[in-house]
Tab-separated table of C-alpha atoms in Angstrom:
chain	number	residue	atom	x	y	z
B	1	MET	CA	71.340	157.297	102.750
B	2	ALA	CA	71.466	161.018	101.957
B	3	SER	CA	75.239	160.787	101.727
B	4	LEU	CA	75.003	157.843	99.539
B	5	ILE	CA	72.554	159.398	97.260
B	6	ASP	CA	74.628	162.261	96.791
B	7	THR	CA	77.697	160.681	96.023
B	8	HIS	CA	76.448	158.226	93.675
B	9	PHE	CA	73.461	160.574	91.852
B	10	GLY	CA	74.709	164.152	92.636
B	11	VAL	CA	71.723	164.661	94.162
B	12	VAL	CA	70.698	166.268	97.426
B	13	LEU	CA	67.644	165.224	98.794
B	14	ASP	CA	65.624	168.026	101.034
B	15	PHE	CA	64.230	167.072	104.238
B	16	THR	CA	60.510	166.120	103.115
B	17	ASP	CA	61.930	163.713	100.806
B	18	LEU	CA	64.534	162.189	103.718
B	19	ALA	CA	61.707	161.727	105.854
B	20	TYR	CA	59.630	160.137	103.517
B	21	LEU	CA	62.717	157.778	102.188
B	22	LYS	CA	62.768	156.635	106.150
B	23	LEU	CA	59.364	155.873	105.916
B	24	LEU	CA	59.690	153.426	103.117
B	25	LEU	CA	62.791	151.786	104.586
B	26	GLN	CA	61.039	151.690	108.265
B	27	THR	CA	58.235	149.894	106.434
B	28	ARG	CA	59.777	147.614	103.842
B	29	VAL	CA	62.851	146.163	105.799
B	30	VAL	CA	62.571	143.476	107.585
B	31	THR	CA	65.544	142.232	109.574
B	32	PRO	CA	66.275	138.275	110.055
B	33	GLY	CA	64.747	137.152	113.370
B	34	HIS	CA	62.175	139.761	113.124
B	35	ASP	CA	58.294	138.246	112.725
B	36	GLU	CA	56.507	142.008	112.770
B	37	THR	CA	55.431	142.093	109.021
B	38	THR	CA	56.011	144.876	106.843
B	39	ASP	CA	51.997	145.663	107.037
B	40	ALA	CA	52.541	145.767	110.477
B	41	ILE	CA	55.245	148.012	110.856
B	42	SER	CA	53.744	150.463	108.410
B	43	ALA	CA	50.442	150.910	110.530
B	44	SER	CA	52.814	151.571	113.735
B	45	VAL	CA	54.647	154.246	111.746
B	46	ALA	CA	51.138	155.755	109.986
B	47	ARG	CA	49.989	158.863	112.131
B	48	ALA	CA	46.557	157.808	113.667
B	49	GLY	CA	45.152	161.158	112.037
B	50	ASP	CA	46.415	160.575	108.452
B	51	LEU	CA	44.371	157.437	108.822
B	52	GLU	CA	41.409	158.317	109.739
B	53	VAL	CA	41.451	161.032	107.037
B	54	VAL	CA	42.518	158.476	104.181
B	55	ARG	CA	39.874	155.870	105.624
B	56	ARG	CA	36.836	158.275	105.513
B	57	ILE	CA	37.843	159.140	102.021
B	58	VAL	CA	38.322	155.649	100.540
B	59	ALA	CA	35.070	154.528	102.524
B	60	GLN	CA	33.033	157.542	100.207
B	61	ALA	CA	35.085	156.495	97.386
B	62	SER	CA	33.945	152.914	98.051
B	63	GLU	CA	30.640	153.808	98.426
B	64	GLU	CA	30.344	156.389	95.211
B	65	TYR	CA	32.141	154.274	92.723
B	66	LEU	CA	31.039	150.400	94.008
B	67	VAL	CA	34.140	148.981	94.872
B	68	ASP	CA	35.823	147.139	98.099
B	69	LEU	CA	39.046	149.251	99.407
B	70	ALA	CA	37.881	148.357	102.538
B	71	ASP	CA	41.183	146.772	103.242
B	72	GLU	CA	43.745	148.211	106.443
B	73	ASP	CA	46.811	147.345	104.977
B	74	PHE	CA	46.085	149.098	101.317
B	75	ILE	CA	44.608	152.487	103.662
B	76	THR	CA	48.063	152.542	105.664
B	77	ARG	CA	50.249	152.138	102.787
B	78	LEU	CA	47.906	154.700	100.495
B	79	THR	CA	48.308	156.856	104.215
B	80	LEU	CA	51.694	156.931	103.909
B	81	HIS	CA	52.023	157.654	100.247
B	82	VAL	CA	49.304	160.629	100.990
B	83	ARG	CA	51.264	162.457	103.643
B	84	ASN	CA	54.210	162.486	101.757
B	85	LEU	CA	52.293	164.144	98.985
B	86	ILE	CA	50.488	166.502	101.239
B	87	ASP	CA	53.601	167.597	102.420
B	88	ARG	CA	55.637	167.768	99.096
B	89	ALA	CA	52.153	169.563	97.845
B	90	GLN	CA	52.090	172.291	100.347
B	91	THR	CA	55.915	173.016	99.104
B	92	ARG	CA	54.477	172.731	95.243
B	93	ASP	CA	57.378	170.377	95.068
B	94	TYR	CA	55.224	167.250	92.804
B	95	SER	CA	56.703	164.164	91.318
B	96	ARG	CA	56.627	163.741	87.849
B	97	ASN	CA	54.807	160.316	86.848
B	98	PRO	CA	56.056	158.828	83.384
B	99	LEU	CA	52.947	156.840	83.707
B	100	THR	CA	50.053	159.610	83.540
B	101	ARG	CA	49.071	159.029	80.093
B	102	SER	CA	49.131	155.564	79.849
B	103	ILE	CA	47.141	155.349	83.041
B	104	LYS	CA	44.302	157.621	81.999
B	105	THR	CA	44.140	155.999	78.643
B	106	ALA	CA	44.104	152.551	80.081
B	107	TYR	CA	42.483	152.559	83.233
B	108	PRO	CA	40.154	155.729	83.021
B	109	MET	CA	37.849	154.275	86.193
B	110	ILE	CA	40.707	153.805	88.058
B	111	TYR	CA	41.908	157.303	87.862
B	112	GLU	CA	38.649	158.448	88.166
B	113	LEU	CA	38.470	156.910	91.312
B	114	ALA	CA	42.041	158.440	91.968
B	115	VAL	CA	40.846	161.879	91.261
B	116	TYR	CA	37.941	161.105	93.645
B	117	ILE	CA	40.410	160.640	96.328
B	118	ALA	CA	42.336	163.244	95.244
B	119	SER	CA	39.691	165.983	94.971
B	120	GLU	CA	38.989	165.138	98.711
B	121	LEU	CA	42.006	165.369	99.987
B	122	GLN	CA	42.508	168.911	98.066
B	123	ARG	CA	39.186	170.106	100.112
B	124	GLN	CA	40.409	168.804	103.337
B	125	GLU	CA	44.139	169.767	103.065
B	126	GLN	CA	43.640	173.075	101.146
B	127	ILE	CA	46.082	171.663	98.875
B	128	HIS	CA	46.066	171.392	94.627
B	129	ILE	CA	47.210	167.859	93.502
B	130	ASN	CA	48.449	167.790	89.768
B	131	ASP	CA	47.899	164.886	86.972
B	132	ASP	CA	51.032	163.144	87.696
B	133	GLU	CA	50.403	163.042	91.388
B	134	ILE	CA	46.932	161.605	90.871
B	135	ALA	CA	48.269	159.029	88.455
B	136	TYR	CA	50.158	157.861	91.487
B	137	ILE	CA	47.091	157.621	93.328
B	138	ALA	CA	45.579	155.433	90.424
B	139	MET	CA	49.113	153.448	91.153
B	140	HIS	CA	47.983	152.254	94.660
B	141	VAL	CA	44.097	151.884	94.119
B	142	GLY	CA	45.036	149.635	90.860
B	143	SER	CA	47.918	147.937	92.118
B	144	TYR	CA	45.361	146.572	95.217
B	145	LEU	CA	42.630	146.289	92.845
B	146	GLU	CA	44.528	143.807	90.753
B	147	GLN	CA	45.903	141.653	93.293
B	148	HIS	CA	42.079	141.117	95.301
B	149	SER	CA	41.528	140.092	91.719
B	150	GLN	CA	44.135	137.869	91.393
B	151	SER	CA	43.081	136.102	94.811
B	152	GLU	CA	39.408	135.968	94.386
B	153	GLN	CA	40.214	134.088	91.189
B	154	LEU	CA	42.664	131.616	92.603
B	155	VAL	CA	41.292	128.091	93.498
B	156	THR	CA	41.766	127.238	96.782
B	157	CYS	CA	43.012	123.677	98.185
B	158	VAL	CA	43.450	121.660	101.281
B	159	ILE	CA	46.887	119.131	101.068
B	160	VAL	CA	46.954	116.173	103.203
B	161	CYS	CA	50.332	114.235	103.571
B	162	PRO	CA	51.172	112.110	106.230
B	163	ASN	CA	54.623	113.712	108.580
B	164	TYR	CA	57.011	111.620	107.297
B	165	TYR	CA	60.594	113.136	107.452
B	166	THR	CA	59.886	116.406	105.945
B	167	MET	CA	57.772	114.683	102.937
B	168	HIS	CA	54.701	117.045	103.704
B	169	VAL	CA	57.092	120.216	103.549
B	170	GLN	CA	58.492	119.215	100.143
B	171	LEU	CA	55.554	118.679	98.950
B	172	ARG	CA	53.844	121.681	99.832
B	173	GLN	CA	56.766	123.784	98.628
B	174	ARG	CA	56.798	121.887	95.092
B	175	ILE	CA	53.124	122.574	94.743
B	176	GLU	CA	53.540	126.390	95.525
B	177	ARG	CA	56.362	126.567	93.343
B	178	VAL	CA	54.506	124.582	90.337
B	179	LEU	CA	50.506	126.043	90.533
B	180	GLY	CA	51.425	129.110	92.412
B	181	ASP	CA	49.483	131.162	89.935
B	182	ASP	CA	46.543	128.471	90.235
B	183	LEU	CA	46.464	127.601	93.472
B	184	THR	CA	46.251	129.119	97.264
B	185	ILE	CA	46.977	126.260	100.166
B	186	VAL	CA	44.337	127.077	102.947
B	187	ASP	CA	45.486	124.440	104.928
B	188	GLN	CA	47.851	121.412	105.379
B	189	VAL	CA	46.798	117.594	107.349
B	190	THR	CA	49.772	115.584	108.006
B	191	ARG	CA	47.521	113.494	110.587
B	192	SER	CA	46.557	109.824	108.772
B	193	ASP	CA	43.400	109.955	110.445
B	194	VAL	CA	42.071	112.242	108.247
B	195	PRO	CA	39.144	114.680	108.960
B	196	TRP	CA	37.604	114.493	105.935
B	197	ALA	CA	34.323	115.812	106.509
B	198	ASP	CA	36.030	119.125	107.478
B	199	LEU	CA	38.191	119.682	104.739
B	200	ARG	CA	37.162	123.671	103.659
B	201	ALA	CA	38.352	124.306	100.349
B	202	ASP	CA	37.959	123.818	96.108
B	203	LEU	CA	40.169	121.154	96.373
B	204	VAL	CA	41.449	118.083	98.447
B	205	LEU	CA	45.186	117.264	97.147
B	206	THR	CA	46.164	114.112	99.193
B	207	THR	CA	48.439	111.158	99.738
B	208	ILE	CA	46.244	108.731	101.204
B	209	GLU	CA	43.003	107.615	99.152
B	210	PRO	CA	39.817	109.048	100.648
B	211	PRO	CA	37.179	106.481	101.758
B	212	VAL	CA	34.805	108.242	99.311
B	213	PRO	CA	35.875	109.319	96.120
B	214	THR	CA	34.422	112.747	94.889
B	215	ASP	CA	35.130	115.221	92.134
B	216	GLY	CA	36.889	117.417	94.508
B	217	VAL	CA	39.622	115.070	95.732
B	218	ILE	CA	42.652	114.473	93.915
B	219	VAL	CA	45.074	111.805	94.771
B	220	ILE	CA	48.556	112.305	94.177
B	221	GLN	CA	51.914	111.002	94.429
B	222	PRO	CA	53.938	111.954	97.695
B	223	PHE	CA	56.840	113.272	94.916
B	224	LEU	CA	54.348	115.075	92.762
B	225	THR	CA	54.882	114.140	88.807
B	226	GLU	CA	54.097	115.910	85.776
B	227	ARG	CA	50.644	113.661	85.409
B	228	ASP	CA	49.645	115.033	88.838
B	229	VAL	CA	50.331	118.637	88.056
B	230	HIS	CA	48.237	118.090	84.592
B	231	ARG	CA	45.567	116.842	86.690
B	232	ILE	CA	45.494	119.769	89.435
B	233	ARG	CA	45.645	122.178	86.368
B	234	GLU	CA	42.936	120.624	84.952
B	235	ALA	CA	40.633	120.557	88.024
B	236	ALA	CA	41.652	124.221	89.131
B	237	ILE	CA	40.291	125.018	85.292
B	238	ARG	CA	37.064	123.238	86.142
B	239	VAL	CA	36.402	125.126	89.686
B	240	ARG	CA	37.091	128.494	88.107
B	241	ARG	CA	34.591	127.216	85.151
B	242	LEU	CA	32.023	126.702	87.406
B	243	ARG	CA	32.751	129.724	89.752
B	244	ARG	CA	32.663	131.914	86.843
B	245	ARG	CA	29.417	130.355	85.383
B	246	SER	CA	27.715	130.515	88.847
B	247	HIS	CA	28.522	134.075	89.473
B	248	ILE	CA	26.743	134.761	86.029
B	249	LYS	CA	23.710	132.923	86.619
B	250	ASN	CA	23.302	134.749	89.924
B	251	ASP	CA	23.822	138.147	87.970
B	252	LEU	CA	21.227	136.925	85.210
B	253	LEU	CA	18.503	136.197	88.109
B	254	GLN	CA	18.635	139.602	89.607
B	255	PHE	CA	16.918	140.586	86.751
B	256	PHE	CA	15.488	137.287	84.778
B	257	ASP	CA	12.319	135.708	86.776
B	258	GLU	CA	10.099	132.581	85.268
B	259	SER	CA	6.602	134.744	85.534
B	260	LEU	CA	8.693	136.558	83.194
B	261	TYR	CA	9.481	134.535	80.414
B	262	LEU	CA	7.106	133.309	77.837
B	263	ARG	CA	8.327	130.744	75.017
B	264	ASN	CA	6.605	130.819	71.422
B	265	PHE	CA	4.356	133.441	72.250
B	266	ALA	CA	2.819	134.942	69.066
B	267	ALA	CA	1.742	138.927	68.935
B	268	PRO	CA	0.515	140.523	65.748
B	269	ASP	CA	2.582	143.267	66.376
B	270	GLU	CA	5.357	145.387	68.644
B	271	GLN	CA	2.666	147.452	70.767
B	272	ALA	CA	1.082	143.437	71.376
B	273	MET	CA	4.384	142.114	72.405
B	274	ILE	CA	5.332	145.039	74.228
B	275	ARG	CA	1.942	145.112	76.245
B	276	GLU	CA	1.346	141.107	76.641
B	277	LEU	CA	5.332	141.549	78.638
B	278	GLY	CA	4.492	144.613	80.068
B	279	GLY	CA	1.265	143.621	81.654
B	280	ARG	CA	3.009	140.671	83.388
B	281	MET	CA	5.304	143.106	85.110
B	282	VAL	CA	3.154	145.280	86.156
B	283	ALA	CA	1.027	142.109	87.666
B	284	ARG	CA	3.949	141.632	89.829
B	285	GLY	CA	4.101	145.350	91.343
B	286	LEU	CA	7.462	145.478	89.075
B	287	ILE	CA	6.021	148.728	87.030
B	288	ASP	CA	2.784	150.397	86.474
B	289	PRO	CA	1.417	150.650	83.393
B	290	SER	CA	2.078	154.272	82.448
B	291	TYR	CA	5.723	152.384	81.965
B	292	VAL	CA	4.233	150.159	79.141
B	293	ASP	CA	2.642	152.980	77.759
B	294	GLY	CA	5.774	155.203	77.520
B	295	ALA	CA	7.771	151.699	76.326
B	296	ILE	CA	5.037	152.228	73.125
B	297	GLU	CA	5.804	155.443	72.432
B	298	ARG	CA	9.573	155.280	72.521
B	299	GLU	CA	9.175	152.521	70.235
B	300	ARG	CA	7.429	154.888	68.138
B	301	MET	CA	10.144	157.039	67.740
B	302	SER	CA	12.680	154.579	66.844
B	303	SER	CA	12.784	150.793	66.490
B	304	THR	CA	14.807	149.137	69.913
B	305	ALA	CA	15.804	146.351	67.017
B	306	PHE	CA	19.178	145.781	68.379
B	307	THR	CA	20.137	143.012	66.145
B	308	ASP	CA	18.730	140.936	63.420
B	309	HIS	CA	17.409	138.651	65.728
B	310	LEU	CA	16.843	140.656	69.068
B	311	ALA	CA	14.490	143.727	70.506
B	312	VAL	CA	14.700	145.516	73.315
B	313	PRO	CA	11.925	148.062	74.117
B	314	HIS	CA	11.981	149.947	77.085
B	315	ASP	CA	10.245	153.521	78.482
B	316	MET	CA	12.870	156.243	78.820
B	317	ALA	CA	11.753	157.009	82.190
B	318	MET	CA	13.452	155.002	84.990
B	319	THR	CA	10.241	154.414	87.104
B	320	ALA	CA	10.608	150.889	87.831
B	321	GLN	CA	10.563	149.541	91.090
B	322	GLN	CA	13.318	147.638	90.486
B	323	THR	CA	15.109	146.712	87.305
B	324	SER	CA	13.635	143.646	85.551
B	325	ILE	CA	13.344	141.677	81.822
B	326	ALA	CA	10.263	140.557	80.588
B	327	ILE	CA	11.645	138.251	77.828
B	328	ALA	CA	10.001	136.355	75.134
B	329	VAL	CA	11.788	133.380	72.803
B	330	ASN	CA	9.799	132.401	69.694
B	331	ASP	CA	11.088	130.127	67.354
B	332	SER	CA	9.508	131.819	64.141
B	333	PRO	CA	10.510	135.541	63.719
B	334	MET	CA	8.560	138.419	64.156
B	335	PRO	CA	8.186	141.744	62.302
B	336	TRP	CA	9.998	144.409	64.144
B	337	GLY	CA	10.338	147.498	62.603
B	338	ASP	CA	12.491	147.147	59.446
B	339	SER	CA	13.576	143.931	61.052
B	340	ARG	CA	12.662	140.900	62.172
B	341	VAL	CA	13.334	139.148	65.979
B	342	ASN	CA	12.928	136.187	67.419
B	343	VAL	CA	13.685	137.276	71.147
B	344	VAL	CA	11.895	140.364	72.478
B	345	ALA	CA	13.057	141.731	76.247
B	346	LEU	CA	10.978	144.807	77.569
B	347	ILE	CA	13.555	146.101	80.117
B	348	ALA	CA	11.776	148.194	83.325
B	349	PHE	CA	14.752	150.313	84.349
B	350	SER	CA	14.992	151.742	88.310
B	351	ALA	CA	17.289	154.992	88.780
B	352	ALA	CA	18.681	152.372	91.533
B	353	GLY	CA	19.298	149.207	89.362
B	354	ARG	CA	20.581	150.585	86.251
B	355	ALA	CA	24.634	150.633	87.207
B	356	SER	CA	24.744	147.043	88.548
B	357	PHE	CA	22.484	146.045	85.166
B	358	GLN	CA	24.423	147.407	82.888
B	359	SER	CA	27.718	144.854	82.685
B	360	VAL	CA	24.634	142.054	82.655
B	361	PHE	CA	22.874	143.442	79.624
B	362	ASP	CA	26.090	143.899	77.451
B	363	GLN	CA	26.954	140.673	77.683
B	364	PHE	CA	23.303	139.692	77.527
B	365	VAL	CA	22.959	141.728	74.063
B	366	GLU	CA	26.757	140.445	72.834
B	367	VAL	CA	25.271	136.618	72.533
B	368	PHE	CA	22.873	138.240	69.604
B	369	THR	CA	25.618	139.307	67.471
B	370	GLU	CA	26.603	135.933	66.370
B	371	ARG	CA	23.614	133.715	64.258
B	372	ALA	CA	24.633	130.600	65.465
B	373	ASP	CA	24.711	131.355	69.259
B	374	VAL	CA	21.144	132.802	68.974
B	375	GLN	CA	20.120	130.156	66.612
B	376	ARG	CA	21.158	127.661	69.679
B	377	LEU	CA	19.680	129.698	72.441
B	378	ILE	CA	16.721	130.000	70.400
B	379	LYS	CA	16.644	125.904	70.163
B	380	ARG	CA	17.947	124.835	73.338
B	381	SER	CA	15.512	127.337	75.549
B	382	VAL	CA	12.815	124.872	76.194
B	383	ASP	CA	11.857	126.311	79.290
B	384	PHE	CA	13.073	129.054	81.500
B	385	PRO	CA	15.854	127.257	83.327
B	386	SER	CA	16.883	125.781	79.790
B	387	PHE	CA	16.915	129.670	79.070
B	388	ILE	CA	19.219	130.734	81.977
B	389	ASP	CA	21.190	127.772	81.442
B	390	GLU	CA	21.800	128.788	77.668
B	391	LEU	CA	22.462	131.942	78.011
B	392	VAL	CA	24.913	131.784	80.843
B	393	HIS	CA	27.099	128.967	78.590
B	394	LEU	CA	26.817	131.855	75.568
B	395	ILE	CA	27.976	134.626	77.837
B	396	ASP	CA	30.975	132.594	79.290
B	397	LYS	CA	31.639	130.843	76.232
């Protein structure tokens, strides 16, 4: 390889680069007749000591930034890169990365995560890692997170097709080719006595009529038609929508509770409303009375009316036992500072829960930026379950 590179590109590689090129070839090339995966080969090539160091740093980064990087294949590939990075950094022979600026701008959190990993490597190895090298680490991290995100979004399916010549093979290949971006096949049943109750997937695509038709079972032709493809895609969209809404609902229910929901509660002023909502939180042991006083004091400083329809009173201190929201939804607006609001959401912040709450809060507030959405929410929120269902619908819209 060194000779070919010199001949074709006029570049002479040093020993470190040649060693890394050797590693890349060992971990990326699979010859016919060998079943060993590239990840398994990578694991056998990576040094045990390097793996332990990277595994520890990645675990710390995962905990610090609340992301899941606990994947051995990812850690192994990152370790191979890190070994070469350390060797190059010791001679200050850094690689230039033309994507550094765009990565820092477009993916700031991923870049910050890479900075954390790089800083730990610097301390461990007593080296300096520049921005270009940090961006390469960010590319490893971003690539893994993107792949992981896409795999989570895919709808799982089981194919039921009797084994007749190669018909079941052709059907699977056609589904993977046409619907590979929508589905991941987790199992294939080629028996005629199908164990329907044991099939575990979002969808079942079957050429055999099921004993009991259900929404998750789609009868298709042995030779997949365009109509079959359309029906499968629509079913996959429904599954993803339901999955997404279930996720949103679970997030909301971490912070909302039926005992903290008021419907058409008339309060004479801001202070009375805050004391009513805060009193319910105190009764549940979520906050103490001083938090209510702090929220009133904060309101006196500046109105917490976020939009023309929503006020979000809160204390500046994060002393709540857990982050929670007590909410009043009223048909008639009440005066709030210089505005008039239909919805008042008293938020109790805890230091531990604020980070996870931020995403939910941003989506919650966004609902109140559209007048039509606010009117729909107020009209249809006749009780707590309908309030949550409507809020989920508007966030997902």
